[in-house]
């Protein structure tokens, strides 16, 4: 059943992405219509199209650069937060206060005591 749910989520996500793309296409076509209507009647449409394409290309590159910078900043922030968490957990373990450390340690110590008693009993029985 979980696989079926994943497929449904993927289908919904794909459908949502399709709707978003259609909305973006519609808005960009509206922009293009308004841009082409401002073209002079001299026949400079190809020159304006090239300028328009270059302007949009530069906008996209700027946006991509901005997103990459944001991603790098967030990645660095996450790294430092995780490093801080690991260091604080390590300090707890070294101080003997970490529950993840104390519980298994208690089990190990109990097993050690039981084995020590068994070994002691075995040695006293073998010497008798």
C-alpha positions as a Markdown table, in Angstrom:
| # | Residue | x | y | z |
|---|---|---|---|---|
| 1 | Unk | 0.0 | 0.0 | 0.0 |
| 2 | Unk | 2.7 | 2.6 | 0.8 |
| 3 | Unk | 4.0 | 2.3 | -2.8 |
| 4 | Unk | 0.5 | 3.2 | -4.0 |
| 5 | Unk | 0.5 | 6.3 | -1.8 |
| 6 | Unk | 3.9 | 7.4 | -3.1 |
| 7 | Unk | 2.6 | 7.0 | -6.7 |
| 8 | Unk | -0.4 | 9.1 | -5.9 |
| 9 | Unk | 1.8 | 11.8 | -4.3 |
| 10 | Unk | 4.1 | 11.8 | -7.4 |
| 11 | Unk | 1.0 | 12.0 | -9.7 |
| 12 | Unk | -0.4 | 14.9 | -7.7 |
| 13 | Unk | 3.0 | 16.6 | -7.6 |
| 14 | Unk | 3.4 | 16.1 | -11.4 |
| 15 | Unk | -0.1 | 17.5 | -11.9 |
| 16 | Unk | 0.7 | 20.5 | -9.7 |
| 17 | Unk | 3.9 | 21.2 | -11.6 |
| 18 | Unk | 2.0 | 21.0 | -14.9 |
| 19 | Unk | -0.5 | 23.6 | -13.6 |
| 20 | Unk | 2.3 | 25.9 | -12.4 |
| 21 | Unk | 4.1 | 25.6 | -15.8 |
| 22 | Unk | 0.9 | 26.4 | -17.6 |
| 23 | Unk | 0.4 | 29.5 | -15.4 |
| 24 | Unk | 4.0 | 30.6 | -16.0 |
| 25 | Unk | 3.6 | 30.0 | -19.7 |
| 26 | Unk | 0.4 | 32.1 | -19.7 |
| 27 | Unk | 2.0 | 35.0 | -17.8 |
| 28 | Unk | 5.1 | 34.9 | -20.0 |
| 29 | Unk | 3.0 | 34.9 | -23.2 |
| 30 | Unk | 1.2 | 37.9 | -21.8 |
| 31 | Unk | 4.5 | 39.6 | -21.2 |
| 32 | Unk | 5.6 | 38.7 | -24.7 |
| 33 | Unk | 2.4 | 40.1 | -26.2 |
| 34 | Unk | 2.9 | 43.4 | -24.4 |
| 35 | Unk | 6.6 | 43.5 | -25.4 |
| 36 | Unk | 5.9 | 42.8 | -29.1 |
| 37 | Unk | 3.2 | 45.4 | -29.3 |
| 38 | Unk | 5.8 | 48.0 | -28.3 |
| 39 | Unk | 8.0 | 47.1 | -31.3 |
| 40 | Unk | 8.2 | 49.9 | -33.8 |
| 41 | Unk | 6.7 | 49.4 | -37.3 |
| 42 | Unk | 10.1 | 49.8 | -38.9 |
| 43 | Unk | 10.7 | 46.0 | -38.9 |
| 44 | Unk | 13.1 | 46.0 | -35.9 |
| 45 | Unk | 11.2 | 43.1 | -34.3 |
| 46 | Unk | 14.2 | 40.7 | -34.6 |
| 47 | Unk | 16.5 | 43.3 | -33.0 |
| 48 | Unk | 14.1 | 43.8 | -30.2 |
| 49 | Unk | 13.6 | 40.1 | -29.8 |
| 50 | Unk | 17.3 | 39.6 | -29.4 |
| 51 | Unk | 17.6 | 42.4 | -26.9 |
| 52 | Unk | 14.6 | 41.0 | -25.1 |
| 53 | Unk | 16.1 | 37.6 | -25.0 |
| 54 | Unk | 19.4 | 38.9 | -23.8 |
| 55 | Unk | 17.7 | 40.9 | -21.0 |
| 56 | Unk | 15.6 | 37.9 | -19.9 |
| 57 | Unk | 18.7 | 35.7 | -20.1 |
| 58 | Unk | 20.6 | 38.1 | -17.8 |
| 59 | Unk | 17.6 | 38.2 | -15.4 |
| 60 | Unk | 17.5 | 34.4 | -15.3 |
| 61 | Unk | 21.3 | 34.3 | -14.7 |
| 62 | Unk | 21.0 | 36.8 | -11.9 |
| 63 | Unk | 18.1 | 34.9 | -10.3 |
| 64 | Unk | 20.0 | 31.6 | -10.6 |
| 65 | Unk | 23.1 | 33.2 | -9.1 |
| 66 | Unk | 21.0 | 34.6 | -6.2 |
| 67 | Unk | 19.4 | 31.1 | -5.6 |
| 68 | Unk | 22.8 | 29.4 | -5.7 |
| 69 | Unk | 24.1 | 31.9 | -3.1 |
| 70 | Unk | 21.0 | 31.4 | -0.9 |
| 71 | Unk | 21.4 | 27.6 | -1.2 |
| 72 | Unk | 25.1 | 27.8 | -0.3 |
| 73 | Unk | 24.3 | 30.1 | 2.7 |
| 74 | Unk | 21.6 | 27.7 | 4.0 |
| 75 | Unk | 23.9 | 24.7 | 3.4 |
| 76 | Unk | 26.6 | 26.3 | 5.5 |
| 77 | Unk | 24.2 | 27.3 | 8.2 |
| 78 | Unk | 22.9 | 23.7 | 8.4 |
| 79 | Unk | 26.4 | 22.4 | 8.5 |
| 80 | Unk | 27.3 | 24.7 | 11.4 |
| 81 | Unk | 24.1 | 23.8 | 13.3 |
| 82 | Unk | 24.7 | 20.1 | 12.9 |
| 83 | Unk | 28.4 | 20.5 | 13.9 |
| 84 | Unk | 27.3 | 22.4 | 17.0 |
| 85 | Unk | 24.8 | 19.6 | 17.8 |
| 86 | Unk | 27.4 | 16.9 | 17.4 |
| 87 | Unk | 29.9 | 18.8 | 19.5 |
| 88 | Unk | 27.4 | 19.3 | 22.3 |
| 89 | Unk | 26.4 | 15.6 | 22.2 |
| 90 | Unk | 30.1 | 14.7 | 22.3 |
| 91 | Unk | 30.6 | 16.9 | 25.3 |
| 92 | Unk | 27.6 | 15.1 | 27.0 |
| 93 | Unk | 29.1 | 11.7 | 26.3 |
| 94 | Unk | 32.6 | 12.8 | 27.5 |
| 95 | Unk | 31.0 | 14.2 | 30.7 |
| 96 | Unk | 29.0 | 10.9 | 31.2 |
| 97 | Unk | 25.6 | 12.6 | 30.9 |
| 98 | Unk | 24.3 | 11.4 | 27.5 |
| 99 | Unk | 21.3 | 9.0 | 27.8 |
| 100 | Unk | 22.2 | 7.3 | 24.5 |
| 101 | Unk | 25.6 | 6.5 | 26.2 |
| 102 | Unk | 24.5 | 5.7 | 29.7 |
| 103 | Unk | 21.8 | 3.2 | 29.0 |
| 104 | Unk | 24.0 | 0.9 | 26.8 |
| 105 | Unk | 26.8 | 1.4 | 29.3 |
| 106 | Unk | 24.6 | 0.2 | 32.2 |
| 107 | Unk | 23.6 | -2.9 | 30.2 |
| 108 | Unk | 27.3 | -3.6 | 29.4 |
| 109 | Unk | 28.3 | -3.2 | 33.1 |
| 110 | Unk | 25.5 | -5.5 | 34.2 |
| 111 | Unk | 26.6 | -8.1 | 31.7 |
| 112 | Unk | 30.2 | -7.7 | 32.8 |
| 113 | Unk | 29.3 | -8.3 | 36.5 |
| 114 | Unk | 27.3 | -11.4 | 35.6 |
| 115 | Unk | 30.1 | -12.8 | 33.5 |
| 116 | Unk | 32.6 | -12.0 | 36.3 |
| 117 | Unk | 30.5 | -13.9 | 38.8 |
| 118 | Unk | 30.1 | -16.8 | 36.5 |
| 119 | Unk | 33.9 | -16.9 | 35.8 |
| 120 | Unk | 34.6 | -16.6 | 39.5 |
| 121 | Unk | 32.3 | -19.5 | 40.3 |
| 122 | Unk | 33.8 | -21.6 | 37.5 |
| 123 | Unk | 37.3 | -20.9 | 38.8 |
| 124 | Unk | 36.4 | -21.9 | 42.4 |
| 125 | Unk | 34.7 | -25.0 | 41.2 |
| 126 | Unk | 37.6 | -26.1 | 39.1 |
| 127 | Unk | 40.1 | -25.6 | 42.0 |
| 128 | Unk | 38.0 | -27.7 | 44.4 |
